[in-house]
Amino acid sequence: MKTVELNDLILAIYDTMINSNGWAAVLERVSRYIGARGAFIFELEGVGNQRYIRAPYYSENYNPELVSSYLASHNDQELLDQDTFARLSRPTDQIQLISDEVLAESETELQSRHNVRQMLKWGIRYRAGALLNKDQVNLDRFALQFSPSAGPLSKEHFERAALLMPHIAKALNVSRPTKQLADKFQSIADCIDMLVIGVCITDAEGRVVHLNQEFQRQIASYPVFRKDSSGRLVMHSDSLGGALTELRGSLDNHGRFGARPRKEAIISVIENRPHTLCIEVAPLTSANEFGEAKLNGHIIYSMDTGNSYAIDREMLTSVFSLTQAEASILEMLAEGMTNLQISERRAKSVETVNSQVKSILEKTQSANRTQLIRVATNIGASFVRAPSSPK
């Protein structure tokens, strides 16, 4: 595939950020490019004996009834396979595609399994899996399926998948706020002001096409963003402006942190305030709901870490093996509290709180508090404000 065609596919991946209905067609294109029969995004839900696997997105050439029937019939084996793929995935940010050779002691054993025999009837012989989200491993499981004629996975299969998986990971991860809107309401455009995350859409020249109330508040409250005389979104700081320009440039600047896209975010320190803005940027070729069929611009998410966010304490404790004290502190950090405020509330020394915060950063592989808040809110938190009660 030529560079222009590959870039077109990558841009189509990012367009799913505000049009999740586009995933079926995009995954079909992804599988064709890699040389696969089809591609899936899986999610694991439930705990213990109640765990189950579901497929929110998969290639459009697959029959939904057959997919549902297969997952219901082979849930236990698929969970075991997914656990194996996850266990063998590296603890680094890199996304590693793992072939199904690791799923059994021998080829004969693998071929004897009921789920494999079922897939063979449908012309599927080889599989591979990857973690697209290493912060919350139950989400964003990527899977490829190959026909017998494709042969065992080759170097080219892995190389082509590696070009696309970081972008799929980023599109899924960064768009979680707008995905929550899409799950609750028919139109994102009509309810985007309900997001607690700032959202700004710009065109090819960087001019603002739409911004929600939270983004407007941030512009008015902090010396970070502004609109220039031509309506372009710019940043007050030269260094942050350079970072924004970089992300608006080559597609190669996106997806650099693989399964942890939060590390790619622009961090803006707000003067005289103990918190920051976490700014994430992704390309967007169209925004039909906002009246922009040919946008060729970008979508910008800006999270004010000084706001209070309700996080899933139990989930975070489990995912990152936090102590109860660390989980309590993380909750307070998500409320926008400083270390000093936390020490006062817990009646502990600032040094003790500093040490516990450092431990949390290490366990979550976060370089700073901004990355920490970003990952904490992206695991089970709601980004949608409750509708206002009628007066």
Coordinates of C-alpha atoms in Angstrom, one line a residue:
M1 CA 0.0 0.0 0.0
K2 CA 1.4 3.4 -0.9
T3 CA 2.0 6.0 1.7
V4 CA -0.9 8.1 0.6
E5 CA -3.3 5.1 0.9
L6 CA -1.9 4.1 4.3
N7 CA -2.3 7.6 5.6
D8 CA -5.9 7.6 4.3
L9 CA -6.5 4.5 6.3
I10 CA -5.0 6.0 9.5
L11 CA -7.1 9.1 9.1
A12 CA -10.2 6.8 8.7
I13 CA -9.3 5.2 12.0
Y14 CA -9.3 8.6 13.8
D15 CA -12.6 9.5 12.2
T16 CA -14.2 6.8 14.4
M17 CA -13.6 9.1 17.4
I18 CA -16.8 10.9 16.7
N19 CA -18.5 8.3 14.5
S20 CA -18.1 4.9 16.2
N21 CA -20.5 3.4 13.6
G22 CA -17.5 3.6 11.2
W23 CA -15.5 0.9 13.0
A24 CA -16.9 -2.0 11.0
A25 CA -15.8 -0.5 7.7
V26 CA -12.5 0.6 9.1
L27 CA -11.6 -2.8 10.6
E28 CA -12.4 -4.4 7.3
R29 CA -9.9 -2.0 5.6
V30 CA -7.4 -2.8 8.4
S31 CA -7.7 -6.5 7.9
R32 CA -7.3 -6.2 4.1
Y33 CA -4.2 -4.1 4.5
I34 CA -2.6 -6.5 6.9
G35 CA -3.6 -9.5 4.8
A36 CA -6.1 -10.9 7.4
R37 CA -9.5 -12.4 7.0
G38 CA -10.9 -10.0 9.6
A39 CA -10.2 -7.9 12.7
F40 CA -11.9 -7.5 16.1
I41 CA -11.9 -5.2 19.1
F42 CA -12.8 -7.3 22.1
E43 CA -13.7 -6.3 25.7
L44 CA -13.7 -8.5 28.8
E45 CA -16.4 -7.8 31.4
G46 CA -17.5 -9.3 34.7
V47 CA -15.3 -11.0 37.4
G48 CA -14.5 -14.6 38.4
N49 CA -17.0 -17.1 37.0
Q50 CA -19.1 -14.3 35.6
R51 CA -16.4 -13.1 33.2
Y52 CA -17.4 -12.9 29.5
I53 CA -16.0 -11.6 26.3
R54 CA -17.8 -9.3 23.9
A55 CA -17.0 -7.8 20.6
P56 CA -18.2 -4.1 20.3
Y57 CA -16.5 -3.8 16.9
Y58 CA -15.4 -6.1 14.1
S59 CA -15.0 -6.2 10.3
E60 CA -18.1 -5.6 8.4
N61 CA -17.8 -8.8 6.4
Y62 CA -18.6 -10.9 9.5
N63 CA -22.2 -12.0 10.3
P64 CA -23.3 -10.5 13.7
E65 CA -25.4 -13.5 14.5
L66 CA -22.5 -15.9 13.9
V67 CA -20.2 -13.7 16.0
S68 CA -22.6 -13.6 18.9
S69 CA -23.3 -17.4 18.7
Y70 CA -19.6 -18.2 18.6
L71 CA -18.7 -16.0 21.6
A72 CA -21.6 -17.5 23.6
S73 CA -20.6 -21.1 22.8
H74 CA -16.8 -20.7 23.3
N75 CA -16.7 -18.0 26.0
D76 CA -14.5 -20.0 28.4
Q77 CA -11.9 -21.0 25.8
E78 CA -11.7 -17.5 24.3
L79 CA -11.2 -16.0 27.8
L80 CA -8.3 -18.4 28.4
D81 CA -6.8 -17.4 25.0
Q82 CA -7.2 -13.7 25.8
D83 CA -5.5 -14.2 29.1
T84 CA -2.6 -15.9 27.4
F85 CA -2.2 -13.1 24.9
A86 CA -2.3 -10.6 27.8
R87 CA 0.2 -12.4 29.9
L88 CA 2.7 -12.6 27.1
S89 CA 2.4 -9.0 26.1
R90 CA 5.4 -6.9 27.2
P91 CA 5.0 -4.6 30.2
T92 CA 6.3 -1.7 28.0
D93 CA 4.3 0.9 26.2
Q94 CA 4.9 -1.0 22.9
I95 CA 2.0 -2.9 21.4
Q96 CA 3.0 -6.5 20.7
L97 CA 1.0 -8.7 18.3
I98 CA 1.2 -12.3 19.4
S99 CA 0.4 -15.3 17.1
D100 CA -1.8 -18.2 18.2
E101 CA 1.3 -20.5 18.3
V102 CA 1.5 -19.7 22.1
L103 CA -2.0 -21.0 22.8
A104 CA -1.2 -24.7 22.9
E105 CA 1.7 -27.1 23.5
S106 CA 1.4 -28.4 19.9
E107 CA -0.3 -27.8 16.6
T108 CA -2.3 -31.0 17.1
E109 CA -3.6 -29.9 20.5
L110 CA -4.6 -26.5 19.1
Q111 CA -6.4 -28.1 16.1
S112 CA -8.3 -30.4 18.5
R113 CA -10.1 -27.6 20.3
H114 CA -13.8 -27.1 19.7
N115 CA -13.4 -23.3 19.0
V116 CA -10.6 -23.8 16.5
R117 CA -12.6 -26.5 14.7
Q118 CA -15.5 -24.2 14.5
M119 CA -13.4 -21.4 13.0
L120 CA -11.9 -23.8 10.5
K121 CA -15.4 -24.4 9.2
W122 CA -15.7 -20.7 8.5
G123 CA -12.3 -20.6 6.7
I124 CA -10.3 -19.2 9.7
R125 CA -7.0 -21.0 10.4
Y126 CA -4.6 -18.6 12.2
R127 CA -5.2 -15.9 14.8
A128 CA -3.2 -13.2 16.6
G129 CA -4.0 -10.9 19.6
A130 CA -2.6 -7.7 21.1
L131 CA -3.3 -5.4 24.1
L132 CA -4.1 -1.9 22.8
N133 CA -4.6 -0.6 26.4
K134 CA -2.1 -1.6 29.0
D135 CA -3.6 0.6 31.6
Q136 CA -6.9 -1.3 31.6
V137 CA -6.2 -4.7 30.0
N138 CA -9.9 -5.7 29.9
L139 CA -10.5 -3.0 27.3
D140 CA -9.4 -2.6 23.7
R141 CA -8.2 -6.2 22.9
F142 CA -7.2 -6.3 19.3
A143 CA -7.5 -9.6 17.3
L144 CA -6.8 -10.7 13.8
Q145 CA -8.0 -13.8 12.0
F146 CA -6.4 -15.3 8.9
S147 CA -7.4 -17.8 6.3
P148 CA -5.5 -21.1 5.7
S149 CA -4.0 -19.7 2.5
A150 CA -2.4 -16.8 4.5
G151 CA -0.1 -19.3 6.1
P152 CA 1.5 -18.8 9.5
L153 CA 2.0 -15.1 10.3
S154 CA 4.9 -13.6 8.4
K155 CA 7.2 -10.7 9.1
E156 CA 5.2 -8.6 6.8
H157 CA 2.0 -9.3 8.7
F158 CA 3.6 -8.1 11.9
E159 CA 5.1 -5.0 10.3
R160 CA 1.9 -3.9 8.7
A161 CA -0.1 -4.5 11.9
A162 CA 2.5 -2.4 13.8
L163 CA 1.9 0.6 11.5
L164 CA -1.8 0.6 12.5
M165 CA -2.2 -0.7 16.0
P166 CA -0.9 2.4 17.8
H167 CA -3.5 4.6 15.9
I168 CA -6.3 2.2 16.7
A169 CA -5.2 2.3 20.4
K170 CA -5.2 6.1 20.5
A171 CA -8.5 6.4 18.7
L172 CA -10.2 4.1 21.2
N173 CA -8.5 5.5 24.3
V174 CA -8.8 9.3 23.6
S175 CA -12.3 9.1 22.3
R176 CA -13.7 7.5 25.5
P177 CA -15.6 10.7 26.5
T178 CA -17.3 11.1 23.2
K179 CA -18.0 7.4 23.1
Q180 CA -19.9 7.7 26.4
L181 CA -22.0 10.5 24.8
A182 CA -22.7 8.3 21.8
D183 CA -23.8 5.4 24.0
K184 CA -26.4 7.6 25.8
F185 CA -27.6 10.1 23.2
Q186 CA -28.5 10.0 19.5
S187 CA -26.5 13.1 18.6
I188 CA -23.0 14.0 20.0
A189 CA -23.3 17.5 18.6
D190 CA -26.5 18.2 20.6
C191 CA -25.1 17.1 23.9
I192 CA -21.4 17.8 23.7
D193 CA -21.8 20.5 26.3
M194 CA -22.5 17.8 28.9
L195 CA -18.9 16.6 28.8
V196 CA -16.7 17.5 31.7
I197 CA -13.8 17.4 29.2
G198 CA -13.1 20.3 26.9
V199 CA -13.6 19.5 23.2
C200 CA -12.5 21.7 20.3
I201 CA -12.8 20.9 16.6
T202 CA -10.6 22.8 14.2
D203 CA -10.4 22.9 10.4
A204 CA -7.3 22.4 8.1
E205 CA -6.1 25.9 8.9
G206 CA -6.5 25.5 12.6
R207 CA -9.7 27.7 12.7
V208 CA -12.2 26.8 15.4
V209 CA -15.2 25.0 14.0
H210 CA -16.8 24.1 17.3
L211 CA -16.0 24.1 21.0
N212 CA -18.0 23.0 23.9
Q213 CA -18.8 24.9 27.1
E214 CA -15.9 23.3 29.1
F215 CA -13.4 24.3 26.4
Q216 CA -14.8 27.8 26.4
R217 CA -14.5 27.9 30.2
Q218 CA -10.9 26.9 30.0
I219 CA -10.1 29.6 27.4
A220 CA -11.8 32.2 29.6
S221 CA -10.2 31.0 32.9
Y222 CA -6.6 30.1 32.0
P223 CA -3.9 31.7 29.9
V224 CA -3.4 28.6 27.8
F225 CA -5.5 28.8 24.7
R226 CA -6.8 31.7 22.7
K227 CA -8.3 32.4 19.3
D228 CA -6.3 34.7 17.1
S229 CA -7.8 37.4 14.8
S230 CA -8.4 34.8 12.0
G231 CA -10.3 32.4 14.4
R232 CA -7.4 29.9 14.7
L233 CA -6.8 28.2 18.0
V234 CA -3.3 29.0 19.3
M235 CA -1.5 28.6 22.6
H236 CA 0.0 31.4 24.6
S237 CA 3.2 29.5 25.3
D238 CA 5.7 29.1 22.4
S239 CA 6.7 25.7 23.7
L240 CA 3.1 24.4 23.9
G241 CA 2.4 26.0 20.6
G242 CA 5.2 24.1 19.1
A243 CA 3.9 20.8 20.5
L244 CA 0.4 21.6 19.1
T245 CA 1.9 22.3 15.7
E246 CA 3.8 19.1 15.8
L247 CA 0.7 17.1 16.5
R248 CA -1.1 18.9 13.7
G249 CA 1.7 18.0 11.3
S250 CA 2.8 14.5 10.3
L251 CA 0.7 11.5 11.2
D252 CA 4.0 10.0 12.5
N253 CA 3.7 12.2 15.5
H254 CA 0.6 10.3 16.6
G255 CA 0.6 6.9 18.3
R256 CA 4.2 7.2 19.5
F257 CA 3.4 5.7 23.0
G258 CA 1.6 2.6 21.7
A259 CA -0.8 1.2 24.3
R260 CA -0.4 4.2 26.6
P261 CA -1.5 7.2 24.5
R262 CA -1.9 9.4 27.6
K263 CA 1.9 9.8 27.5
E264 CA 1.6 11.7 24.2
A265 CA -0.6 14.4 25.7
I266 CA 0.5 18.1 25.9
I267 CA 0.8 19.2 29.5
S268 CA 0.1 22.8 30.3
V269 CA 1.1 24.1 33.7
I270 CA -1.3 26.8 34.8
E271 CA 0.5 29.7 36.5
N272 CA -0.3 30.2 40.2
R273 CA -2.4 27.0 40.3
P274 CA -1.5 23.6 41.5
H275 CA -3.0 21.8 38.6
T276 CA -2.6 21.4 34.8
L277 CA -4.4 20.9 31.6
C278 CA -4.0 17.5 29.8
I279 CA -4.4 18.2 26.1
E280 CA -4.8 15.5 23.6
V281 CA -4.9 16.0 19.8
A282 CA -6.0 13.7 17.0
P283 CA -6.6 14.2 13.2
L284 CA -10.2 14.4 12.0
T285 CA -11.1 14.4 8.3
S286 CA -14.8 14.9 8.8
A287 CA -17.3 16.0 11.4
N288 CA -20.7 15.5 9.8
E289 CA -22.7 16.1 13.0
F290 CA -21.1 19.5 13.2
G291 CA -21.8 20.3 9.6
E292 CA -18.2 19.7 8.4
A293 CA -18.2 16.9 5.8
K294 CA -14.7 17.7 4.6
L295 CA -12.9 19.0 7.7
N296 CA -9.3 17.7 7.3
G297 CA -8.6 19.2 10.7
H298 CA -8.2 18.0 14.2
I299 CA -10.1 17.3 17.4
I300 CA -8.6 18.6 20.7
Y301 CA -9.5 17.2 24.1
S302 CA -8.5 19.3 27.1
M303 CA -8.9 17.9 30.6
D304 CA -8.6 20.3 33.6
T305 CA -7.0 18.2 36.3
G306 CA -8.1 20.8 38.9
N307 CA -11.7 19.6 38.4
S308 CA -13.2 16.9 40.6
Y309 CA -13.7 13.5 38.9
A310 CA -15.4 10.4 40.3
I311 CA -13.1 7.5 39.7
D312 CA -13.6 3.7 40.1
R313 CA -11.6 3.1 43.3
E314 CA -12.2 -0.6 43.4
M315 CA -11.2 -1.1 39.7
L316 CA -8.1 1.0 40.1
T317 CA -7.0 -0.8 43.2
S318 CA -7.3 -4.1 41.4
V319 CA -5.7 -3.0 38.1
F320 CA -2.6 -1.4 39.7
S321 CA -2.4 -3.4 43.0
L322 CA -2.8 -0.3 45.1
T323 CA -2.9 -0.4 48.9
Q324 CA -6.0 1.0 50.5
A325 CA -4.1 4.1 51.6
E326 CA -2.9 4.6 48.0
A327 CA -6.4 4.2 46.6
S328 CA -7.7 6.7 49.1
I329 CA -5.0 9.2 48.0
L330 CA -5.7 8.6 44.3
E331 CA -9.4 9.5 45.0
M332 CA -8.3 12.7 46.6
L333 CA -5.9 13.5 43.7
A334 CA -8.9 13.0 41.3
E335 CA -10.8 15.5 43.4
G336 CA -8.2 18.1 42.5
M337 CA -6.5 18.2 45.9
T338 CA -2.8 19.0 46.4
N339 CA -0.5 16.9 48.5
L340 CA -0.7 19.5 51.3
Q341 CA -4.5 19.3 51.3
I342 CA -4.3 15.5 51.3
S343 CA -1.9 15.5 54.2
E344 CA -4.2 17.8 56.2
R345 CA -7.3 15.6 55.5
R346 CA -5.5 12.4 56.4
A347 CA -3.6 13.9 59.3
K348 CA -0.3 12.6 57.8
S349 CA 2.9 14.5 57.1
V350 CA 3.4 15.9 53.6
E351 CA 6.5 13.7 53.3
T352 CA 4.4 10.6 53.9
V353 CA 1.9 11.7 51.2
N354 CA 4.7 12.6 48.8
S355 CA 6.1 9.1 49.2
Q356 CA 2.7 7.5 48.7
V357 CA 2.0 9.6 45.6
K358 CA 5.4 8.5 44.2
S359 CA 4.5 4.9 44.8
I360 CA 1.2 5.4 42.9
L361 CA 3.1 7.0 40.0
E362 CA 5.4 4.1 39.8
K363 CA 2.7 1.5 39.9
T364 CA 0.7 3.2 37.2
Q365 CA 3.7 4.0 35.0
S366 CA 2.9 7.7 35.1
A367 CA 5.6 10.3 34.7
N368 CA 3.6 12.9 36.6
R369 CA 0.3 13.7 38.3
T370 CA -1.3 14.7 35.0
Q371 CA -0.7 11.3 33.4
L372 CA -1.9 9.7 36.6
I373 CA -5.2 11.6 36.6
R374 CA -5.7 10.9 33.0
V375 CA -5.3 7.1 33.5
A376 CA -7.4 7.1 36.6
T377 CA -10.4 8.9 34.9
N378 CA -10.1 6.7 31.8
I379 CA -10.8 3.6 33.9
G380 CA -14.5 3.5 34.7
A381 CA -15.1 7.2 35.4
S382 CA -18.0 9.1 33.8
F383 CA -17.2 12.1 31.6
V384 CA -20.8 13.1 31.2
R385 CA -22.5 15.6 33.5
A386 CA -26.0 14.6 34.8
P387 CA -28.7 16.5 32.9
S388 CA -29.9 19.6 34.7
S389 CA -33.2 19.3 36.4
P390 CA -36.0 21.4 34.9
K391 CA -36.8 24.5 36.9

